Short mmCIF file of C-alpha atoms in Angstrom, two decimals:
data_model
loop_
_atom_site.label_atom_id
_atom_site.label_comp_id
_atom_site.label_asym_id
_atom_site.label_seq_id
_atom_site.Cartn_x
_atom_site.Cartn_y
_atom_site.Cartn_z
CA MET E 1410 -24.40 -18.80 17.57
CA THR E 1411 -22.67 -17.85 14.31
CA THR E 1412 -19.62 -15.64 14.64
CA GLU E 1413 -17.35 -14.11 12.01
CA ALA E 1414 -14.68 -16.70 12.85
CA THR E 1415 -17.00 -19.56 11.85
CA LEU E 1416 -18.25 -18.09 8.58
CA SER E 1417 -17.18 -19.59 5.26
CA PRO E 1418 -15.11 -17.34 2.96
CA ALA E 1419 -18.15 -16.64 0.76
CA ALA E 1420 -20.37 -15.85 3.76
CA LEU E 1421 -17.66 -13.68 5.29
CA LEU E 1422 -17.37 -11.69 2.08
CA ASP E 1423 -21.16 -11.35 1.80
CA ALA E 1424 -21.31 -10.01 5.36
CA ALA E 1425 -18.53 -7.53 4.61
CA ARG E 1426 -20.36 -6.37 1.48
CA ASP E 1427 -23.50 -5.87 3.58
CA GLY E 1428 -21.59 -3.43 5.75
CA SER E 1429 -20.37 -5.55 8.66
CA THR E 1430 -17.09 -4.04 9.83
CA ARG E 1431 -16.51 -7.06 12.06
CA ALA E 1432 -16.75 -9.37 9.05
CA LEU E 1433 -14.45 -7.11 7.04
CA ALA E 1434 -11.90 -6.99 9.86
CA ARG E 1435 -12.04 -10.77 10.19
CA ALA E 1436 -11.59 -11.21 6.42
CA LEU E 1437 -8.50 -8.99 6.45
CA THR E 1438 -7.12 -10.99 9.38
CA VAL E 1439 -7.57 -14.21 7.40
CA LEU E 1440 -5.56 -12.72 4.54
CA GLU E 1441 -2.89 -11.19 6.77
CA ARG E 1442 -2.25 -14.39 8.71
CA GLY E 1443 -2.42 -16.60 5.63
CA GLU E 1444 -5.03 -18.83 7.28
CA ALA E 1445 -6.42 -21.94 5.63
CA ASP E 1446 -9.30 -20.01 4.04
CA ALA E 1447 -7.10 -17.19 2.71
CA GLU E 1448 -6.88 -18.47 -0.86
CA ALA E 1449 -10.60 -19.24 -1.05
CA LEU E 1450 -11.38 -15.78 0.33
CA ASP E 1451 -9.07 -14.11 -2.16
CA ARG E 1452 -10.70 -16.11 -4.96
CA ALA E 1453 -14.16 -15.00 -3.85
CA ALA E 1454 -13.03 -11.38 -3.55
CA SER E 1455 -11.39 -11.46 -6.98
CA ALA E 1456 -14.60 -12.79 -8.52
CA ALA E 1457 -16.70 -10.12 -6.78
CA ALA E 1458 -14.35 -7.19 -7.33
CA THR E 1459 -15.61 -4.68 -9.88
CA GLY E 1460 -12.50 -2.55 -10.26
CA HIS E 1461 -14.56 0.43 -9.08
CA ALA E 1462 -12.38 1.23 -6.06
CA ARG E 1463 -9.48 3.55 -6.72
CA THR E 1464 -6.32 2.86 -4.74
CA VAL E 1465 -4.31 5.95 -3.81
CA GLY E 1466 -0.92 5.33 -2.25
CA LEU E 1467 0.91 7.80 -0.03
CA THR E 1468 4.63 7.42 0.40
CA GLY E 1469 7.57 9.56 1.39
CA PRO E 1470 10.37 9.98 3.94
CA PRO E 1471 9.74 9.34 7.64
CA GLY E 1472 8.29 12.36 9.40
CA ALA E 1473 6.65 13.80 6.29
CA GLY E 1474 3.23 13.66 7.95
CA LYS E 1475 1.74 10.84 5.89
CA SER E 1476 -0.58 9.63 8.65
CA CYS E 1477 -1.95 13.11 9.33
CA LEU E 1478 -2.40 13.65 5.61
CA VAL E 1479 -4.27 10.34 5.29
CA ASP E 1480 -6.54 11.55 8.09
CA ALA E 1481 -7.23 14.84 6.35
CA LEU E 1482 -7.76 13.24 2.94
CA SER E 1483 -10.09 10.56 4.28
CA ALA E 1484 -12.18 13.23 6.03
CA GLU E 1485 -12.37 15.26 2.81
CA LEU E 1486 -13.38 12.22 0.76
CA CYS E 1487 -16.05 11.24 3.29
CA ARG E 1488 -17.45 14.77 3.11
CA ARG E 1489 -17.76 14.19 -0.63
CA GLY E 1490 -19.86 11.10 0.03
CA ARG E 1491 -17.20 8.47 -0.68
CA ARG E 1492 -16.77 5.22 1.21
CA VAL E 1493 -13.11 5.19 2.20
CA ALA E 1494 -10.85 2.42 3.48
CA VAL E 1495 -7.41 3.13 4.92
CA LEU E 1496 -4.65 0.52 4.98
CA ALA E 1497 -1.81 1.83 7.14
CA VAL E 1498 1.34 -0.30 6.98
CA ASP E 1499 3.56 -0.24 10.06
CA PRO E 1500 7.12 -1.64 10.25
CA SER E 1501 7.58 -4.98 12.01
CA SER E 1502 10.13 -5.82 14.64
CA PRO E 1503 13.02 -7.86 13.18
CA PHE E 1504 13.02 -9.87 16.43
CA SER E 1505 9.39 -10.59 17.29
CA GLY E 1506 7.76 -9.90 13.93
CA GLY E 1507 5.21 -7.72 15.71
CA ALA E 1508 4.34 -4.11 14.98
CA LEU E 1509 3.22 -1.14 17.01
CA LEU E 1510 0.39 -0.43 14.55
CA GLY E 1511 0.49 3.15 15.72
CA ASP E 1512 -0.39 5.03 12.54
CA ARG E 1513 -4.07 4.98 13.45
CA THR E 1514 -3.33 6.95 16.63
CA ARG E 1515 -2.94 10.00 14.40
CA LEU E 1516 -6.45 9.59 12.98
CA ARG E 1517 -9.32 11.57 14.46
CA ALA E 1518 -11.12 10.04 17.42
CA ASP E 1519 -14.61 10.34 15.87
CA PRO E 1520 -14.22 8.97 12.34
CA ASP E 1521 -16.99 9.13 9.77
CA PRO E 1522 -19.12 5.94 9.59
CA ARG E 1523 -18.17 5.70 5.91
CA LEU E 1524 -14.52 5.30 6.92
CA PHE E 1525 -12.81 1.98 7.69
CA VAL E 1526 -9.24 1.94 9.03
CA ARG E 1527 -6.94 -1.07 9.28
CA SER E 1528 -3.33 -1.12 10.43
CA ILE E 1529 -1.25 -4.00 9.09
CA ALA E 1530 2.30 -5.11 9.78
CA SER E 1531 4.95 -5.09 7.05
CA ARG E 1532 6.32 -8.37 8.49
CA GLY E 1533 9.83 -7.45 7.42
CA ARG E 1534 8.96 -7.00 3.76
CA LEU E 1535 10.93 -4.35 1.91
CA GLY E 1536 9.16 -1.92 -0.36
CA GLY E 1537 7.04 -0.17 2.25
CA LEU E 1538 4.05 -2.53 1.98
CA ALA E 1539 2.79 -5.69 3.65
CA PRO E 1540 2.67 -9.07 1.85
CA MET E 1541 -1.14 -9.14 1.80
CA THR E 1542 -1.64 -5.60 0.50
CA ARG E 1543 -2.78 -6.55 -3.01
CA ALA E 1544 -5.24 -9.15 -1.76
CA ALA E 1545 -6.54 -6.62 0.78
CA THR E 1546 -7.22 -4.02 -1.91
CA ARG E 1547 -9.17 -6.62 -3.92
CA LEU E 1548 -11.21 -7.46 -0.84
CA LEU E 1549 -11.97 -3.80 -0.12
CA ASP E 1550 -13.03 -3.30 -3.74
CA ALA E 1551 -15.36 -6.30 -3.48
CA ALA E 1552 -16.74 -4.89 -0.20
CA GLY E 1553 -17.92 -1.79 -2.05
CA PHE E 1554 -15.44 0.91 -1.08
CA ASP E 1555 -14.92 3.83 -3.45
CA VAL E 1556 -11.38 4.75 -2.41
CA VAL E 1557 -8.58 2.83 -0.70
CA LEU E 1558 -5.90 5.04 0.86
CA LEU E 1559 -2.71 3.05 1.18
CA GLU E 1560 -0.10 4.48 3.55
CA THR E 1561 3.35 2.91 3.34
CA VAL E 1562 5.90 2.71 6.12
CA GLY E 1563 8.42 5.56 6.16
CA VAL E 1564 10.38 4.74 3.04
CA GLY E 1565 14.08 4.29 2.72
CA GLN E 1566 15.98 4.25 -0.55
CA SER E 1567 14.31 1.16 -2.08
CA GLU E 1568 10.80 1.21 -0.67
CA ILE E 1569 8.75 2.26 -3.71
CA GLU E 1570 6.65 -0.86 -4.22
CA VAL E 1571 3.51 1.21 -3.76
CA ALA E 1572 3.88 2.31 -7.40
CA ARG E 1573 3.16 -1.30 -8.43
CA VAL E 1574 -0.03 -1.48 -6.37
CA ALA E 1575 -1.73 1.92 -6.34
CA ASP E 1576 -3.67 3.52 -9.17
CA CYS E 1577 -2.27 6.88 -8.12
CA VAL E 1578 0.79 7.57 -5.96
CA ILE E 1579 1.15 10.73 -3.91
CA VAL E 1580 4.71 11.41 -2.77
CA VAL E 1581 4.67 13.41 0.46
CA SER E 1582 7.57 15.68 1.36
CA VAL E 1583 8.16 18.30 4.00
CA PRO E 1584 10.23 21.50 3.84
CA GLY E 1585 13.41 22.00 5.77
CA ASN E 1586 14.66 18.42 5.95
CA GLY E 1587 16.63 18.16 2.72
CA ASP E 1588 13.74 16.23 1.18
CA GLY E 1589 14.69 17.21 -2.36
CA VAL E 1590 17.88 15.17 -2.04
CA GLN E 1591 16.14 12.38 -0.12
CA LEU E 1592 13.41 12.03 -2.73
CA ALA E 1593 15.97 11.80 -5.51
CA LYS E 1594 18.01 9.20 -3.59
CA ALA E 1595 14.92 7.09 -2.92
CA GLY E 1596 13.83 7.07 -6.57
CA LEU E 1597 10.59 8.75 -5.55
CA LEU E 1598 10.93 11.47 -8.16
CA GLU E 1599 10.18 8.80 -10.75
CA THR E 1600 7.45 7.18 -8.66
CA GLY E 1601 4.86 9.85 -7.98
CA ASP E 1602 1.80 10.79 -9.95
CA LEU E 1603 1.30 13.73 -7.58
CA TYR E 1604 3.54 15.50 -5.09
CA ALA E 1605 2.38 16.99 -1.80
CA VAL E 1606 4.52 19.45 0.14
CA ASN E 1607 3.09 18.94 3.62
CA LYS E 1608 3.48 20.92 6.87
CA SER E 1609 3.43 24.21 5.01
CA ASP E 1610 2.16 25.86 8.20
CA ARG E 1611 5.60 25.43 9.82
CA ASP E 1612 7.47 27.49 7.23
CA PRO E 1613 5.36 28.74 4.30
CA SER E 1614 8.37 30.22 2.50
CA ALA E 1615 10.36 26.99 2.68
CA ALA E 1616 7.30 25.02 1.53
CA GLN E 1617 6.92 27.20 -1.55
CA GLN E 1618 10.65 26.92 -2.25
CA LEU E 1619 10.48 23.12 -2.15
CA ALA E 1620 7.37 23.18 -4.34
CA ARG E 1621 9.17 25.29 -6.95
CA ALA E 1622 12.13 22.89 -6.91
CA LEU E 1623 9.83 19.93 -7.43
CA ARG E 1624 7.92 21.63 -10.26
CA ALA E 1625 11.22 22.25 -12.00
CA THR E 1626 12.05 18.54 -11.73
CA VAL E 1627 8.82 16.56 -12.20
CA ALA E 1628 6.04 16.77 -14.75
CA ALA E 1629 3.31 15.92 -12.21
CA ASP E 1630 1.23 18.39 -10.20
CA VAL E 1631 2.70 19.66 -6.94
CA VAL E 1632 0.29 20.71 -4.17
CA VAL E 1633 1.33 22.65 -1.07
CA CYS E 1634 -0.73 21.67 1.95
CA SER E 1635 -0.99 21.45 5.72
CA ALA E 1636 -2.66 18.28 6.91
CA LEU E 1637 -2.76 19.64 10.47
CA ARG E 1638 -4.82 22.65 9.41
CA GLU E 1639 -6.54 20.81 6.55
CA GLU E 1640 -5.31 23.47 4.12
CA GLY E 1641 -4.75 22.35 0.54
CA THR E 1642 -6.17 18.88 1.14
CA ALA E 1643 -9.26 19.57 -0.98
CA ALA E 1644 -6.97 20.69 -3.81
CA LEU E 1645 -4.95 17.50 -3.39
CA CYS E 1646 -8.15 15.43 -3.64
CA ASP E 1647 -9.13 17.31 -6.78
CA ALA E 1648 -5.69 16.72 -8.32
CA ALA E 1649 -5.84 13.00 -7.56
CA GLN E 1650 -9.34 12.73 -9.00
CA GLN E 1651 -8.20 14.51 -12.16
CA GLN E 1652 -5.13 12.29 -12.52
CA LEU E 1653 -7.24 9.15 -12.16
CA ALA E 1654 -9.82 10.40 -14.65
CA VAL E 1655 -7.12 11.06 -17.25
CA ALA E 1656 -5.52 7.67 -16.61
CA GLU E 1657 -8.87 5.92 -17.04
CA SER E 1658 -9.85 7.74 -20.23
CA SER E 1659 -6.43 7.20 -21.83
CA GLY E 1660 -6.27 3.50 -20.98
CA ALA E 1661 -3.22 4.04 -18.75
CA LEU E 1662 -5.12 2.82 -15.69
CA ARG E 1663 -5.97 -0.48 -17.36
CA THR E 1664 -2.35 -0.92 -18.46
CA ARG E 1665 -1.07 -0.08 -14.98
CA ARG E 1666 -3.36 -2.59 -13.32
CA ALA E 1667 -2.41 -5.32 -15.79
CA ALA E 1668 1.29 -4.68 -15.07
CA ALA E 1669 0.56 -4.87 -11.33
CA VAL E 1670 -1.03 -8.30 -11.76
CA GLU E 1671 1.96 -9.51 -13.77
CA HIS E 1672 4.31 -8.30 -11.04
CA GLU E 1673 2.23 -10.03 -8.35
CA LEU E 1674 2.29 -13.30 -10.35
CA LEU E 1675 6.07 -13.14 -10.70
CA GLU E 1676 6.42 -12.54 -6.96
CA LEU E 1677 4.24 -15.54 -6.16
CA VAL E 1678 6.16 -17.76 -8.60
CA ALA E 1679 9.43 -16.67 -7.00
CA ALA E 1680 8.06 -17.29 -3.49
CA ASP E 1681 6.86 -20.78 -4.44
CA ALA E 1682 10.25 -21.56 -6.00
CA VAL E 1683 12.08 -20.48 -2.85
CA ALA E 1684 9.73 -22.53 -0.69
CA ALA E 1685 10.27 -25.61 -2.86
CA VAL E 1686 14.06 -25.25 -2.66
CA GLN E 1687 13.98 -24.70 1.11
CA ALA E 1688 11.87 -27.83 1.50
CA ARG E 1689 14.82 -29.80 0.12
CA GLY E 1690 16.98 -29.11 3.15
CA ASP E 1691 19.72 -31.64 2.34
CA GLY E 1692 19.87 -30.63 -1.31
CA LEU E 1693 20.23 -26.98 -0.39
CA ARG E 1694 23.01 -27.71 2.10
CA GLU E 1695 24.83 -29.94 -0.41
CA ALA E 1696 24.62 -27.24 -3.07
CA ALA E 1697 25.96 -24.64 -0.64
CA ALA E 1698 28.82 -26.95 0.31
CA ALA E 1699 29.67 -27.51 -3.37
CA VAL E 1700 29.81 -23.76 -3.98
CA ALA E 1701 31.95 -23.21 -0.87
CA ALA E 1702 34.37 -25.93 -2.05
CA GLY E 1703 34.68 -24.30 -5.46
CA ARG E 1704 33.17 -27.26 -7.35
CA THR E 1705 30.45 -25.12 -8.91
CA THR E 1706 29.15 -21.54 -9.06
CA THR E 1707 26.21 -20.11 -7.21
CA ARG E 1708 24.33 -19.53 -10.48
CA ALA E 1709 24.87 -23.10 -11.67
CA ALA E 1710 23.88 -24.48 -8.27
CA ALA E 1711 20.74 -22.34 -8.25
CA ARG E 1712 19.72 -23.61 -11.69
CA GLU E 1713 20.25 -27.20 -10.52
CA LEU E 1714 18.14 -26.63 -7.40
CA LEU E 1715 15.29 -25.12 -9.42
CA SER E 1716 15.34 -27.90 -12.01
CA THR E 1717 15.13 -30.63 -9.37
CA SER E 1718 12.61 -28.99 -7.02
#
């Protein structure tokens, strides 16, 4: 009996493209765990990807209601006939490396059959995303999805990597928590293509006040919404669709995606270089000892390690 675990990368991708959620889930597991077939699967997905899928990232401070907003947006997109995939990134334990993977608990219990949801662990990576996020978006594109909603972990002051992956970034804020200052500190005011002021049902006046402050600061559209009541989510979908259409017609989308590939390549080169240096355990320890003894500098020692790895 053939199971998803025994399928070749090409067969696994074909099954996922034919609508098998089990095959798609298995394929994402292969990528997430870095299994032996991960590179072959990524190669097959890259060859099959059309670039049709639009990746929309949602980021913002913890407690801004990103998961609930993803739920509302995915429901709205499904009502519009789109096939939607959700990648929800959860923080990993610094001790076990595991993750609660609890974002999906905020999604509705009876999802649309056109919706696929996957929680993935950040595995300690900074930036709010998981290491396999880019490969996962390629796979979902190859599997025929129209939209990929990418929810980051609750960002701190450096977790804005989503801007290097998504075609459109929605920065989610919430009134009453000093989010204007927090967004500025996190660099998110320079990150977003759209801004959503969520949880407007809690304090409509404060939500409008925050929206006015954002409009005075950013050039992008600002949408006031309540994910809980699904108010303003259709307008947010419309704004994202408009932003993506303008980016595609102007060539900005193509430029953005090319820059994302360059960034991914640099990250992989850096990772391979670190792995090669770490493989030379004695050489690394000797270099560290030389620096500690004052015989060389860290920069000089690093160049020597790279040249001999």
